[in-house]
Amino acid sequence: MHIEVDKQKIYLNYCPFLCYGGAYGNTWQLFGHVHTSKNNTGKDASRLDMLFPTQYDVGVDNNDLTPVSFEQVKRIIQKQVEQANKNK
């Protein structure tokens, strides 16, 4: 599913994609399924390092069992993009 909020293009998917339209631009992808957490040790944990900085797990495991607002996601993704740019 593809939506637009405040002119921000966003893909909403069940699980993270390895690639998607706009991934190398400013299009976000929000997902769940992988049960991300700070101390994630699941068998897919290492694969999460491959995500684009414009991807974010909105699942409850990753967000203190609460929903996250558009503004919260926006701040999180901006921080991830800034960090990725520093690491280039």
Short mmCIF file of C-alpha atoms in Angstrom, two decimals:
data_model
loop_
_atom_site.label_atom_id
_atom_site.label_comp_id
_atom_site.label_asym_id
_atom_site.label_seq_id
_atom_site.Cartn_x
_atom_site.Cartn_y
_atom_site.Cartn_z
CA MET A 1 0.00 0.00 0.00
CA HIS A 2 1.26 3.46 -0.89
CA ILE A 3 0.04 6.64 0.82
CA GLU A 4 1.07 10.28 0.99
CA VAL A 5 0.99 12.36 4.20
CA ASP A 6 2.03 16.03 4.13
CA LYS A 7 3.60 15.39 0.70
CA GLN A 8 5.68 12.51 2.14
CA LYS A 9 5.40 9.31 0.07
CA ILE A 10 5.14 6.23 2.29
CA TYR A 11 4.87 2.51 1.59
CA LEU A 12 2.99 0.56 4.27
CA ASN A 13 3.88 -3.12 4.21
CA TYR A 14 3.69 -6.20 6.37
CA CYS A 15 7.45 -6.78 6.28
CA PRO A 16 10.56 -4.79 5.28
CA PHE A 17 11.51 -4.76 1.61
CA LEU A 18 15.06 -5.11 0.34
CA CYS A 19 14.21 -2.59 -2.37
CA TYR A 20 11.20 -0.49 -3.29
CA GLY A 21 10.37 2.44 -5.56
CA GLY A 22 11.95 5.58 -4.13
CA ALA A 23 14.21 3.71 -1.71
CA TYR A 24 17.24 5.68 -2.87
CA GLY A 25 15.27 8.91 -2.59
CA ASN A 26 13.00 10.23 0.09
CA THR A 27 10.22 7.62 0.05
CA TRP A 28 9.67 5.90 3.38
CA GLN A 29 8.71 2.31 4.06
CA LEU A 30 6.95 1.48 7.31
CA PHE A 31 6.59 -2.16 8.28
CA GLY A 32 6.04 -4.64 11.11
CA HIS A 33 6.40 -8.43 11.26
CA VAL A 34 10.06 -8.67 12.32
CA HIS A 35 9.49 -7.78 16.00
CA THR A 36 12.44 -5.40 16.18
CA SER A 37 13.72 -4.50 19.63
CA LYS A 38 16.87 -2.96 21.08
CA ASN A 39 18.22 -6.37 22.12
CA ASN A 40 16.97 -8.28 19.09
CA THR A 41 18.73 -11.63 18.78
CA GLY A 42 16.33 -13.37 16.41
CA LYS A 43 17.64 -15.16 13.34
CA ASP A 44 16.75 -12.17 11.13
CA ALA A 45 18.39 -9.57 13.42
CA SER A 46 21.53 -9.21 11.29
CA ARG A 47 19.45 -8.63 8.17
CA LEU A 48 17.88 -5.54 9.74
CA ASP A 49 21.26 -3.82 9.39
CA MET A 50 20.60 -3.80 5.63
CA LEU A 51 17.59 -1.49 5.87
CA PHE A 52 17.55 1.93 4.26
CA PRO A 53 17.50 4.81 6.75
CA THR A 54 14.06 5.66 5.36
CA GLN A 55 12.61 2.37 6.63
CA TYR A 56 11.15 1.94 10.11
CA ASP A 57 9.50 -0.86 12.08
CA VAL A 58 6.26 0.60 13.45
CA GLY A 59 5.39 -2.66 15.23
CA VAL A 60 4.59 -2.54 18.93
CA ASP A 61 7.72 -4.50 19.93
CA ASN A 62 9.86 -1.66 18.65
CA ASN A 63 7.76 1.13 20.15
CA ASP A 64 7.04 0.38 23.82
CA LEU A 65 3.80 -1.42 22.91
CA THR A 66 2.22 1.83 21.70
CA PRO A 67 1.28 3.30 18.32
CA VAL A 68 3.57 5.95 16.84
CA SER A 69 2.37 9.17 15.23
CA PHE A 70 3.42 10.53 11.86
CA GLU A 71 5.45 13.23 13.64
CA GLN A 72 7.27 10.62 15.74
CA VAL A 73 8.10 8.55 12.67
CA LYS A 74 9.23 11.69 10.85
CA ARG A 75 11.68 12.55 13.67
CA ILE A 76 12.97 8.97 13.84
CA ILE A 77 13.55 8.73 10.09
CA GLN A 78 15.20 12.17 9.96
CA LYS A 79 17.59 11.03 12.70
CA GLN A 80 18.32 7.76 10.86
CA VAL A 81 19.03 9.65 7.61
CA GLU A 82 21.33 12.10 9.42
CA GLN A 83 23.22 9.20 11.01
CA ALA A 84 23.52 7.38 7.68
CA ASN A 85 24.89 10.54 6.04
CA LYS A 86 27.51 10.87 8.79
CA ASN A 87 28.60 7.27 8.21
CA LYS A 88 29.14 7.68 4.44
#
